[in-house]
Coordinates of C-alpha atoms and ligand atoms in Angstrom, one line a residue:
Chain A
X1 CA 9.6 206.1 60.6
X2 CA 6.2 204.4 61.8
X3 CA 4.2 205.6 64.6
X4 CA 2.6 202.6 66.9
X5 CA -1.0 202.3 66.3
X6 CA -3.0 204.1 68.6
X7 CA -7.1 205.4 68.3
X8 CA -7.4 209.3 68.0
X9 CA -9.5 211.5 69.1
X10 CA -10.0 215.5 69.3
X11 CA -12.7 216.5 71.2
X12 CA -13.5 220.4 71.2
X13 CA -14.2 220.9 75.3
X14 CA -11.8 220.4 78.0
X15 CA -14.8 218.6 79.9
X16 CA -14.6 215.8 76.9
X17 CA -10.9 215.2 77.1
X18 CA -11.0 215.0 80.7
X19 CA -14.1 212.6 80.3
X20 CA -11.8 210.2 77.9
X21 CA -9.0 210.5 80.6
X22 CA -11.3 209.8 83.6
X23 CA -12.1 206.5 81.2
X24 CA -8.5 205.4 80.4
X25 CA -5.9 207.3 82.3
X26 CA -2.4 206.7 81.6
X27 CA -3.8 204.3 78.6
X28 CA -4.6 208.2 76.7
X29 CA -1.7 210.2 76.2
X30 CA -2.1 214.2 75.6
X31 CA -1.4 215.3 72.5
X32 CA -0.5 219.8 72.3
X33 CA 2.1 220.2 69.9
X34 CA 3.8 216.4 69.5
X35 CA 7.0 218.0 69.0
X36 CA 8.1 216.0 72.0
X37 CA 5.3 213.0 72.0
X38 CA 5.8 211.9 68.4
X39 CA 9.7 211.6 68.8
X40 CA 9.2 209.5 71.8
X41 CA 6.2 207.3 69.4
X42 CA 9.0 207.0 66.8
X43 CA 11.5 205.5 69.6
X44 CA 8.7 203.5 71.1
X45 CA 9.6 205.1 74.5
X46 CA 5.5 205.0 74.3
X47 CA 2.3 203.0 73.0
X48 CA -0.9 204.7 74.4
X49 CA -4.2 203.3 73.4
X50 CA -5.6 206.6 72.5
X51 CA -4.5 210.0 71.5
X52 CA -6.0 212.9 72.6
X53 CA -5.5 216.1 70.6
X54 CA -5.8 219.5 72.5
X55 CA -6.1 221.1 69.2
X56 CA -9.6 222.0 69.1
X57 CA -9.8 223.2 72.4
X58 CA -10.1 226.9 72.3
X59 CA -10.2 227.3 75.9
X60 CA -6.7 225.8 76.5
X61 CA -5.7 228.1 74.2
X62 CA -6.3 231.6 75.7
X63 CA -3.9 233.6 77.2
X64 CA -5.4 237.0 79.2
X65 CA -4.5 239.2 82.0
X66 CA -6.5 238.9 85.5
X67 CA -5.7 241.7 88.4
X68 CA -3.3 240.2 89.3
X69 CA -1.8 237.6 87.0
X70 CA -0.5 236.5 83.5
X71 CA -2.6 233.1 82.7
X72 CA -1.6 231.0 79.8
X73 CA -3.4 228.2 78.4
X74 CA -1.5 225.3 78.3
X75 CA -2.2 224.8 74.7
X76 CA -1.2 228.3 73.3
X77 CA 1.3 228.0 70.8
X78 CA 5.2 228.8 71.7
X79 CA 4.6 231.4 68.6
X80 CA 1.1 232.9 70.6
X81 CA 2.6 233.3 73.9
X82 CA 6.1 234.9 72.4
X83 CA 4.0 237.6 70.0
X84 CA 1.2 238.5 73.2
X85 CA 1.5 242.0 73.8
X86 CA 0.7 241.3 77.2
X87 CA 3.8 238.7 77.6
X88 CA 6.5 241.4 76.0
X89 CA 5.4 243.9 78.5
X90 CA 5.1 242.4 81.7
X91 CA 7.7 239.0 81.0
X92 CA 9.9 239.8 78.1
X93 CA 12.3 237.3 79.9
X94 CA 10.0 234.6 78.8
X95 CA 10.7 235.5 75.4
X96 CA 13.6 235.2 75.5
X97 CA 13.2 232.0 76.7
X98 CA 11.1 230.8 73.9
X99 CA 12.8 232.1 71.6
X100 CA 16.0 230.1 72.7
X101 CA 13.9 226.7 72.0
X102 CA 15.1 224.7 68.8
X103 CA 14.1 226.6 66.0
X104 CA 11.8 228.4 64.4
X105 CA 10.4 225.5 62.0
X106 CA 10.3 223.1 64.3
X107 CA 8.4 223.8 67.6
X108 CA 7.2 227.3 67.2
X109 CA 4.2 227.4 65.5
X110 CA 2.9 223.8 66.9
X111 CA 4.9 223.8 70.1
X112 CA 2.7 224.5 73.2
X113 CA 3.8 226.2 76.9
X114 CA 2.4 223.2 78.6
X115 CA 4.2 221.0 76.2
X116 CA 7.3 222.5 77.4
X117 CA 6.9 222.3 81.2
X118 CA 5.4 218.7 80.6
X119 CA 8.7 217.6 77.9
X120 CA 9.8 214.3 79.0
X121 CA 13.0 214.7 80.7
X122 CA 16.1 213.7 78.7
X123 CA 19.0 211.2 79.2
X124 CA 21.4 210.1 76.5
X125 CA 20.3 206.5 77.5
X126 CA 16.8 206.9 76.9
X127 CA 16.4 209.4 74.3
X128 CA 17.1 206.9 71.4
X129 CA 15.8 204.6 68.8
X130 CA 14.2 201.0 70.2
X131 CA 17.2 199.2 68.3
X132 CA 19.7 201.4 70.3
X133 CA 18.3 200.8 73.4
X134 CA 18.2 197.1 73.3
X135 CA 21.9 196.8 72.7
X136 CA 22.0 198.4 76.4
X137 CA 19.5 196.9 77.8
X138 CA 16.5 198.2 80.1
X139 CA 16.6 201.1 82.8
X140 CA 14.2 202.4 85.5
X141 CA 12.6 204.3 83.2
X142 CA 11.9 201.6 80.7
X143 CA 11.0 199.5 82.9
X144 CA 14.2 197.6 84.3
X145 CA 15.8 197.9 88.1
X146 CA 19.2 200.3 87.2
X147 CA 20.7 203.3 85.9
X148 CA 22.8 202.9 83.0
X149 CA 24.0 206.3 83.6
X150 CA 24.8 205.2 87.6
X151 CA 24.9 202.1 88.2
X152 CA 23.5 200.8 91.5
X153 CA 21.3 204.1 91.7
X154 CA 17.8 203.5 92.6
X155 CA 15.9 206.3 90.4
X156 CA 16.4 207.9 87.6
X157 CA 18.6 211.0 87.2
X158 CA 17.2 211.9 83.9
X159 CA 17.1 215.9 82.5
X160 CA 14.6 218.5 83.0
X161 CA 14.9 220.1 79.3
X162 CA 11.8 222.6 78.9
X163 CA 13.8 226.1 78.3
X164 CA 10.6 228.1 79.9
X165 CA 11.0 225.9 83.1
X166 CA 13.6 228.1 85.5
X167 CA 12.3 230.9 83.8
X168 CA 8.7 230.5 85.0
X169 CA 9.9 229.1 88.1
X170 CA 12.0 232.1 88.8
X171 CA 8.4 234.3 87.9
X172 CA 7.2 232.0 90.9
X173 CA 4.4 230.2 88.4
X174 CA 1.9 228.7 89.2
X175 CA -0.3 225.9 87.4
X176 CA -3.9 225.1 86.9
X177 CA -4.7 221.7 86.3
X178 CA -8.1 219.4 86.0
X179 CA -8.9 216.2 86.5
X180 CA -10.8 213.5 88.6
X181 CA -11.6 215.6 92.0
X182 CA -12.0 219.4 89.7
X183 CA -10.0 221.8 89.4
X184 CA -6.6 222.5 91.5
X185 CA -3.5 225.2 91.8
X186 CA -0.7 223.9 92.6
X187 CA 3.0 226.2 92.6
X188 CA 4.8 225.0 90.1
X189 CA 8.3 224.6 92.6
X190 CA 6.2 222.2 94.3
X191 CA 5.5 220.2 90.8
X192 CA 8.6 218.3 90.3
X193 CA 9.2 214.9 92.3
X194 CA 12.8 214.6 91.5
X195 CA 12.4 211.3 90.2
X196 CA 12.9 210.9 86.5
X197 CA 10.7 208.1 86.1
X198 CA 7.9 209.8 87.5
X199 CA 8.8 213.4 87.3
X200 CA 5.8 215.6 87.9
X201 CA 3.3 215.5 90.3
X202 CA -0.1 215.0 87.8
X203 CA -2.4 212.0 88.4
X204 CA -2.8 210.0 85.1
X205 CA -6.2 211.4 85.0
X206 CA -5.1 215.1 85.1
X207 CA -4.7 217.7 82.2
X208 CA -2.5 221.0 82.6
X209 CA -5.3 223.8 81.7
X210 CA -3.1 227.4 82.6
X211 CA 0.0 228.9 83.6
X212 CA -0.5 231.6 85.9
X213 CA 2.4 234.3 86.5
X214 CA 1.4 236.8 89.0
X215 CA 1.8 240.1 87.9
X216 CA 5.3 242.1 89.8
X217 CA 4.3 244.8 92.4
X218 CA 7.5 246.4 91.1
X219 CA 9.6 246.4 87.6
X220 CA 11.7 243.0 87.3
X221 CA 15.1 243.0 86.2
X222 CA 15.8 239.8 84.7
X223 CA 18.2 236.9 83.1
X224 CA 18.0 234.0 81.3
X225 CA 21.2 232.4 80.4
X226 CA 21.4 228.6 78.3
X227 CA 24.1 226.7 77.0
X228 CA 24.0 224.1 74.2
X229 CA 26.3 222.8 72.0
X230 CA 24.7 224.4 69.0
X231 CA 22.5 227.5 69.8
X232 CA 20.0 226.1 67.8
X233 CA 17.8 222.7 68.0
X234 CA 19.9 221.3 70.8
X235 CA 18.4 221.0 74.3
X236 CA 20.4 223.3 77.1
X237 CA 23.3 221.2 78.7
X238 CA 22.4 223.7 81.3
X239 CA 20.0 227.1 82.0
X240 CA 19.1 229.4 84.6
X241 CA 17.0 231.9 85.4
X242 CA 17.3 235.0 87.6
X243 CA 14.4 237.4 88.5
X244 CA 14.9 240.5 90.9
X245 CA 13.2 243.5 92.2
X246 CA 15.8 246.3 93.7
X247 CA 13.7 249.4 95.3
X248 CA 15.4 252.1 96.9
X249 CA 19.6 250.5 96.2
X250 CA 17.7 247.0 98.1
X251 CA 17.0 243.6 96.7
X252 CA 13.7 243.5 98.2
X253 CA 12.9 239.9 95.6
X254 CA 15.9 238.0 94.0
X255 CA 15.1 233.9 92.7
X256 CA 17.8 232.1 91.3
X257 CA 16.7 228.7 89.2
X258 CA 19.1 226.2 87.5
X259 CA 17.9 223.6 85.3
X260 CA 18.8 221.1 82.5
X261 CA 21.0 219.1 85.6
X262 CA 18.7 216.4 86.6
X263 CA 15.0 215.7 87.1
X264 CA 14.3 219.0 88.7
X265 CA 15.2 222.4 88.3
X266 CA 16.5 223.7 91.5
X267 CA 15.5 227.2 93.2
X268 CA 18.7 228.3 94.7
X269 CA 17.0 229.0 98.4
X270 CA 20.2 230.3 100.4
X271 CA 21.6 232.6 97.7
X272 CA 18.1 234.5 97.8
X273 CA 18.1 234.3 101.4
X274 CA 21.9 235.6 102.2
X275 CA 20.8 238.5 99.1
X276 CA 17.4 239.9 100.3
X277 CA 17.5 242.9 101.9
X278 CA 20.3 244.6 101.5
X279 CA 22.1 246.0 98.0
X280 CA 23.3 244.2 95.7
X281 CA 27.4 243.6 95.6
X282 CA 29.7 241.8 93.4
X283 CA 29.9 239.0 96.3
X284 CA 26.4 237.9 95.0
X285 CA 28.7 236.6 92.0
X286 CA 30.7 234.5 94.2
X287 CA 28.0 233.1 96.2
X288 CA 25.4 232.1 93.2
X289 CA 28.5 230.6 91.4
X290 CA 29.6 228.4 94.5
X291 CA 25.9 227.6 95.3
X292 CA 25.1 226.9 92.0
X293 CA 28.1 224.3 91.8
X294 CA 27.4 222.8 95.4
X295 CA 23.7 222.1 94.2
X296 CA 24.5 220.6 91.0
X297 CA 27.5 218.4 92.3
X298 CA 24.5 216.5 94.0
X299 CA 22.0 216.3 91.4
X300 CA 23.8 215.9 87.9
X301 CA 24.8 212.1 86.7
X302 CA 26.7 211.3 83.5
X303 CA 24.1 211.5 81.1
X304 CA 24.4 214.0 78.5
X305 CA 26.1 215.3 75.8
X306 CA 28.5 217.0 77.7
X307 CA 30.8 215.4 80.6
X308 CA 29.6 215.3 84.0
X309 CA 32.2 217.7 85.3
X310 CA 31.5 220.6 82.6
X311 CA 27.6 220.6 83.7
X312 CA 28.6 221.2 86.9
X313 CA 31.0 223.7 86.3
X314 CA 28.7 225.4 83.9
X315 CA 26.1 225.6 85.9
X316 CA 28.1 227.8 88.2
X317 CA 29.3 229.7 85.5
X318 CA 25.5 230.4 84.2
X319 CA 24.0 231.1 87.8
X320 CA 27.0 233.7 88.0
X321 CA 26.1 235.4 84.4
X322 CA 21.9 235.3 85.3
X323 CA 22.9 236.6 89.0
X324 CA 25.1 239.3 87.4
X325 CA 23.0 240.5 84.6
X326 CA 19.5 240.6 87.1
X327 CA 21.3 242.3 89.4
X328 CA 22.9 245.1 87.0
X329 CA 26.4 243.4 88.1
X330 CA 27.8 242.2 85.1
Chain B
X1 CA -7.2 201.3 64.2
X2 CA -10.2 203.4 62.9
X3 CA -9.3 205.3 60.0
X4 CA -10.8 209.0 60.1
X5 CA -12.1 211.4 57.1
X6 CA -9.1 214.4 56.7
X7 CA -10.0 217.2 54.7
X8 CA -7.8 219.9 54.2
X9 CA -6.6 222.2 51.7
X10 CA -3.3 221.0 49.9
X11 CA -1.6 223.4 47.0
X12 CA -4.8 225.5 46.8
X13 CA -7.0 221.6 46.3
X14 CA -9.5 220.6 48.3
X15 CA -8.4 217.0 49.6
X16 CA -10.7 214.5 51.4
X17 CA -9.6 211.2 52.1
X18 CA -9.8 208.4 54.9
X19 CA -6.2 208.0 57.2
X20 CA -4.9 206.2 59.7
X21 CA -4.9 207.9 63.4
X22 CA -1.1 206.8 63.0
X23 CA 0.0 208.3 59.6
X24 CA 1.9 211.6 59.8
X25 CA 1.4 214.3 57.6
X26 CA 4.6 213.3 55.8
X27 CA 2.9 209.4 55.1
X28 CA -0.4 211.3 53.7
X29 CA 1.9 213.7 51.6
X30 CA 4.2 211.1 50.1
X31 CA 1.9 208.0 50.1
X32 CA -1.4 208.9 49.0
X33 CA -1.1 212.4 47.6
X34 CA 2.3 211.4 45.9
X35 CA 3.8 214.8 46.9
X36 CA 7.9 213.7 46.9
X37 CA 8.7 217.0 47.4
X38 CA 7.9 216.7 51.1
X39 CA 11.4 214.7 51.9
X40 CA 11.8 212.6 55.0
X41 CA 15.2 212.6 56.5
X42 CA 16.1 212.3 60.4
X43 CA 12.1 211.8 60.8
X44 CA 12.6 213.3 64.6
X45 CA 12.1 216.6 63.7
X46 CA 16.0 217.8 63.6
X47 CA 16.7 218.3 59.9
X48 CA 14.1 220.4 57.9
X49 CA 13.9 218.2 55.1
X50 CA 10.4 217.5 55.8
X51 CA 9.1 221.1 56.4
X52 CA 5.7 222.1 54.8
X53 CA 3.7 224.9 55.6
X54 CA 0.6 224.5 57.3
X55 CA -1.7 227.7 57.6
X56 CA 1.2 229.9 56.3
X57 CA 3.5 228.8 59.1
X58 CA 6.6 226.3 58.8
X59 CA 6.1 222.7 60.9
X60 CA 7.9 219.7 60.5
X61 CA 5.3 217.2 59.1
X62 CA 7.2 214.1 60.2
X63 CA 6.3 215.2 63.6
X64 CA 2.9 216.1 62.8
X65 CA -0.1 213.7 62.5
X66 CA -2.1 214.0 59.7
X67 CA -5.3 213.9 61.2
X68 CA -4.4 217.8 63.1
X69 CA -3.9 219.2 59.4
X70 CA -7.6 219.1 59.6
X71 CA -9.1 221.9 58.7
X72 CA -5.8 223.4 57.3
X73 CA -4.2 225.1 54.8
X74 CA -0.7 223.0 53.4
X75 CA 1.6 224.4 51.0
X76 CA 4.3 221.8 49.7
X77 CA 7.1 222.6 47.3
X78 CA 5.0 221.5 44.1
X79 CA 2.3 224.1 45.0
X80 CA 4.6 227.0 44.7
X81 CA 5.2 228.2 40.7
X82 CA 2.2 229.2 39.2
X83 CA 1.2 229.2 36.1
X84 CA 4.6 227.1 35.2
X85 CA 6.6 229.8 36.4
X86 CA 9.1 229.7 39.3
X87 CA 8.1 231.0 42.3
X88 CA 11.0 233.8 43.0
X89 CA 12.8 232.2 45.4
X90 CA 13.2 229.0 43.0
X91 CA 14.5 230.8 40.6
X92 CA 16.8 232.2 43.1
X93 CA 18.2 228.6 44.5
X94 CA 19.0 227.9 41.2
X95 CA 20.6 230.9 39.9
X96 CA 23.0 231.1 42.9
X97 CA 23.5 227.7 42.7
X98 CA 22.1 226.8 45.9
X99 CA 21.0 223.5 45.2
X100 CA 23.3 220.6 44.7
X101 CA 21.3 217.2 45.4
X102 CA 18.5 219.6 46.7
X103 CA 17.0 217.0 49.3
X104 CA 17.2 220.2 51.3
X105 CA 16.0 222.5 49.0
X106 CA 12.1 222.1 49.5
X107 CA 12.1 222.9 53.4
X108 CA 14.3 225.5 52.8
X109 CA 12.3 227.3 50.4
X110 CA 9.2 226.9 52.2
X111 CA 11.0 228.1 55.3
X112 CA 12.6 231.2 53.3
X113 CA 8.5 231.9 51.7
X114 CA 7.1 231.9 55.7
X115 CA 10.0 234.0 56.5
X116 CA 9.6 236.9 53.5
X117 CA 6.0 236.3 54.0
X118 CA 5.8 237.5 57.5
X119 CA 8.8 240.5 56.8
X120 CA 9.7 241.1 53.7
X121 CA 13.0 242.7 54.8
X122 CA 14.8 240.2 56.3
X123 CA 18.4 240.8 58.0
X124 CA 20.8 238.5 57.5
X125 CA 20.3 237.1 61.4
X126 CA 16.6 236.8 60.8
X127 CA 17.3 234.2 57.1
X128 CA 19.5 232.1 59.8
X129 CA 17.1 232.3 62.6
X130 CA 14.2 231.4 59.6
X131 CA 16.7 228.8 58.1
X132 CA 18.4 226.8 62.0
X133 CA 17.2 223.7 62.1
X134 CA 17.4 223.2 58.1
X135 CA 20.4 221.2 57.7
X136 CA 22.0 221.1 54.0
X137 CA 24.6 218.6 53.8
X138 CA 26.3 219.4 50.5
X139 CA 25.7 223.4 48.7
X140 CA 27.0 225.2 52.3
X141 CA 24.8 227.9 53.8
X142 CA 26.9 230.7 52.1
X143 CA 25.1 230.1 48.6
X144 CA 21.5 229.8 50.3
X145 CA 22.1 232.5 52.2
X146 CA 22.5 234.3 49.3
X147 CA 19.9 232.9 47.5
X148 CA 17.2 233.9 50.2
X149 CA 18.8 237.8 49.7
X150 CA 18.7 237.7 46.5
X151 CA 14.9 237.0 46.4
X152 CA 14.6 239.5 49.1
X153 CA 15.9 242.3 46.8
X154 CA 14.4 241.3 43.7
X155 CA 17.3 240.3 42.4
X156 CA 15.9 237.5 40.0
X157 CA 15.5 236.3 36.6
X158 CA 19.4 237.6 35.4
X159 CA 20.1 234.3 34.2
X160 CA 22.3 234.4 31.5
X161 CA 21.7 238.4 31.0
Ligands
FAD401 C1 14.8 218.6 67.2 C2 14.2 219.1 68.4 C3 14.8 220.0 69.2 C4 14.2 220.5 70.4 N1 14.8 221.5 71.1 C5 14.3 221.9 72.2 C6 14.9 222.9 73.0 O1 16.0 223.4 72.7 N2 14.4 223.3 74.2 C7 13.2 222.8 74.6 O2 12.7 223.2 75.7 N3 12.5 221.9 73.9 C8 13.0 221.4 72.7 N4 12.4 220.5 72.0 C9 11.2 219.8 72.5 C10 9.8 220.3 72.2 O3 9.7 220.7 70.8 C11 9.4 221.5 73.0 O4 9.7 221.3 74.4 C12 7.9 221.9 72.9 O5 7.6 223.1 73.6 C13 7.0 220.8 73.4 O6 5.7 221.2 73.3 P1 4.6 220.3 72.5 O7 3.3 221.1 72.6 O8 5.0 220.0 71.1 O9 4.6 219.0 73.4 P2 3.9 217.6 73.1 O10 4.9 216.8 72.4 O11 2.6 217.7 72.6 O12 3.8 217.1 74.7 C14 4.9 216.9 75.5 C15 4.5 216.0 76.7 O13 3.6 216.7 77.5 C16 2.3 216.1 77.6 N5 1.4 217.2 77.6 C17 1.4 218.3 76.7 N6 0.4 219.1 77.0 C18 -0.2 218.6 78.1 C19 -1.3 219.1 78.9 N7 -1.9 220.3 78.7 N8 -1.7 218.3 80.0 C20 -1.1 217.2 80.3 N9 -0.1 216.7 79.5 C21 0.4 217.4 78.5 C22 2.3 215.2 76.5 O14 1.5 214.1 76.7 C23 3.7 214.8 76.3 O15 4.1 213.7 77.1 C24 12.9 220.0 70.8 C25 12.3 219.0 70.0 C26 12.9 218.6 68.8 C27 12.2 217.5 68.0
SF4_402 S1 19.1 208.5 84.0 FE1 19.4 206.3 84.3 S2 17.3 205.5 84.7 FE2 17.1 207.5 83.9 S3 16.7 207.3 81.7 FE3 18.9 207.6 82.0 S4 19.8 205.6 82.2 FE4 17.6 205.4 82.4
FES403 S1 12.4 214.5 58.5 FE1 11.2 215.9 59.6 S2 12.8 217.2 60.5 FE2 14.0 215.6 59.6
FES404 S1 21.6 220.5 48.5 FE1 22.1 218.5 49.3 S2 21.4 218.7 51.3 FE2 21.3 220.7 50.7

């Protein structure tokens, strides 16, 4: 399949790719890994005027441990951040996370972190060939006025994918990112917009540099739970990730993410505030599960691989599994 | 569309030639190096069929551009015997009879070399976890499976004996 014609260019400093950005914006598309951006060439979901390759970029690529935080460059490899020594200790449930993406020969080696925060979100509609898509016609995210996947709706309900999203929302990430006006940190639960067509909150201008996880104050117990219909290659139909700290019998952290259910993964707010502070019981099963279905009853649309009702019901059945296993419940 | 100067290393050659910012690694491969061992199948990264390594390490090179193999180090299916022998795991596809049209065979050989490359003393989960994402359509994964074990243990060169 033929790629749309595009310039290219791979400068070695951040400062020059953000000097081509400053120049062309949206018209320059980032290139880390292009496990997701050459797919979308190949569909023709994009046509950028110029490439720009974060390959040469050491800087992007560092990962090292501050006083008080994990910080990945955005461009370290899937296979860099997995192996760090530093990752395995403090994160190991961000391993596991990676190591639940696709497979091995596809994304690993080439595939970046920042690649798979910024993965365009997914929808059965959209993720297709240009000859498959015209027999249906345009959407909001191509650039018509409707859903095909609910009609009448006036954005687009389309997937968060990236299977390190709840996890390093559930670490309570945070992102570094450059552009026009410097440098800014911004949480990463305050990244997403919701909106599918627009998903993130990044001006056309800006580049993800780091990932910053702060360092716990106390051991994590963890979980990270996915469903798919193959365990390999296939996106999550649903994941979730659980992070908690239990000092002295009492949750004194707990965050509870779900994800793969629409434009945003979702930080489940009440369970963690009915669970802090006192020990954990089997009722925290109950309650993640019910949230967990309540939440996703309102964001997920018919547009996957799997029915509307079983994404729902799965993502109470996940949030249950993640609450159990972080909890020592299961 | 300004063509730029690639120069990378491909089978152990030094290569050097002028590509389109568009062209895939899989284009420069098959087109201008005439490599058809590098096959092109789903082209979306899904299948395997196009695998190559690049630096030791498996990629897809239908989701690649040619223009980041700069610099690098590609190993296709052609640059594996030496000397006009079989590279052990060849010889173990085809003694176990794990090739039938063998449009599969060249990503999963290369992905089976990265794999006893980086541990030599694979379990039968790591081969599958080396091998998902490498679809065969016609052999079955039993007799791969058992080739890749087979070159594991040394168990090669029997045929006939
Ligand atoms: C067959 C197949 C199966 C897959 N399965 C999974 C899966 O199970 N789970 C999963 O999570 N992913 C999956 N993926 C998607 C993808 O491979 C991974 O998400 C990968 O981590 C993407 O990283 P990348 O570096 O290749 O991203 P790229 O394709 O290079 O980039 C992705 C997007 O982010 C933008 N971008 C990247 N880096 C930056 C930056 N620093 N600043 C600004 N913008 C940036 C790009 O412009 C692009 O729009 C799959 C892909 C394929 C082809
Ligand atoms: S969710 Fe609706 S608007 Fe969004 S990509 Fe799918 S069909 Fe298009
Ligand atoms: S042709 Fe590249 S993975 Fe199928
Ligand atoms: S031998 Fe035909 S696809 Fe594997």
């Amino acid at each position: 399949m033929r790629l749309p014609p595009f310039e290219y260019q791979a400068p070695s400093t951040l400062d020059e790719a953000l000097k081509i950005k400053r120049g062309q914006g949206a018209a320059a598309q980032i290139l880390a890994g292009g496990t997701d951006l050459i797919v979308n060439f190949k569909h023709r979901l994009f046509s950028p005027a110029t490439v720009i390759s974060l390959n040469n970029i050491a800087e992007l690529k560092r990962i090292e441990v501050t006083h008080d935080a994990l910080v990945l460059g955005a461009g370290a490899s899937l296979a860099e951040v997995a192996s760090h020594p530093a990752v395995n200790e403090h994160f190991p449930i961000l391993v596991k996370a990676i190591d639940s993406i696709g497979a091995l020969g596809i994304q690993r080696f080439r595939g970046t972190i920042g690649g798979n925060l910024l993965l365009q979100p997914r929808c059965i509609f959209y993720n297709q060939s240009h000859y498959w898509r015209m027999s249906k016609g345009l959407c909001h995210r191509t650039g018509g006025k409707d859903c095909l996947a609910l009609e009448g709706s006036d954005s687009c309900h389309s997937i968060c994918s990236g299977d390190t999203v709840p996890t390093l929302l559930a670490l309570s990430a945070q992102l570094a990112l450059a552009g026009g006006g410097g440098k800014r940190v911004a949480p990463l639960a305050e990244f997403f917009t919701g909106r599918g067509e627009s998903p993130w909150n990044i001006m056309p201008e800006e580049i993800l540099t780091e990932i910053r996880i702060p360092l716990p104050w106390a051991p994590i117990s963890w979980s990270y739970q996915r469903l798919a219909l193959r365990p390999a290659v296939d996106f999550p139909l649903v994941n979730a990730a659980a992070a908690a700290i239990v000092e002295k019998g009492k949750l004194e952290h707990f965050r509870l993410v779900i994800a793969a259910l629409g434009p945003a993964p979702m930080v489940l707010r009440e369970v963690e505030a009915r669970l802090k502070g006192a020990a954990p019981t089997r009722e925290a099963l109950d309650l993640a599960q019910d949230a967990a279905v309540r939440v996703a009853e309102g964001v997920v649309v018919a547009n996957a691989s799997a029915s509307k009702e079983y994404r729902i019901q799965m993502a109470g059945a996940l949030a249950r599994r993640a609450t159990g296993e972080a909890l020592g419940l299961a | 569309m300004q063509k730029h100067l690639l120069t990378m290393r491909v089978n152990g050659e030094q290569v050097e030639l002028a590509v389109r910012p568009n062209a895939t690694l899989l284009d420069v491969l098959r087109e201008d190096l005439e490599l058809t061992g590098v096959k092109e199948g789903c082209s979306e990264g899904a299948c395997g069929a196009c695998a190559v390594l690049m630096n030791n390490e498996p990629i897809r090179s239908c989701l690649t551009l040619a223009l980041e193999a700069n610099g690098a180090e590609i190993l296709t299916i052609e640059g594996l015997a030496t000397g006009g022998r079989l590279h052990p795991l060849q010889e173990a596809f085809v003694e176990q009879g794990a090739v039938q049209c063998g449009f599969c065979t060249p990503g999963m050989i290369l992905s089976s070399k990265a794999l006893l490359d980086r541990n030599p003393q694979p379990n039968d989960e790591d081969i599958k976890t080396a091998l998902a994402g490498s679809f065969c359509r016609c052999t079955g994964y039993a007799k791969i499976l058992e080739a890749v074990r087979a070159a594991r243990d040394g168990d090669v060169g029997n045929e006939g004996s």
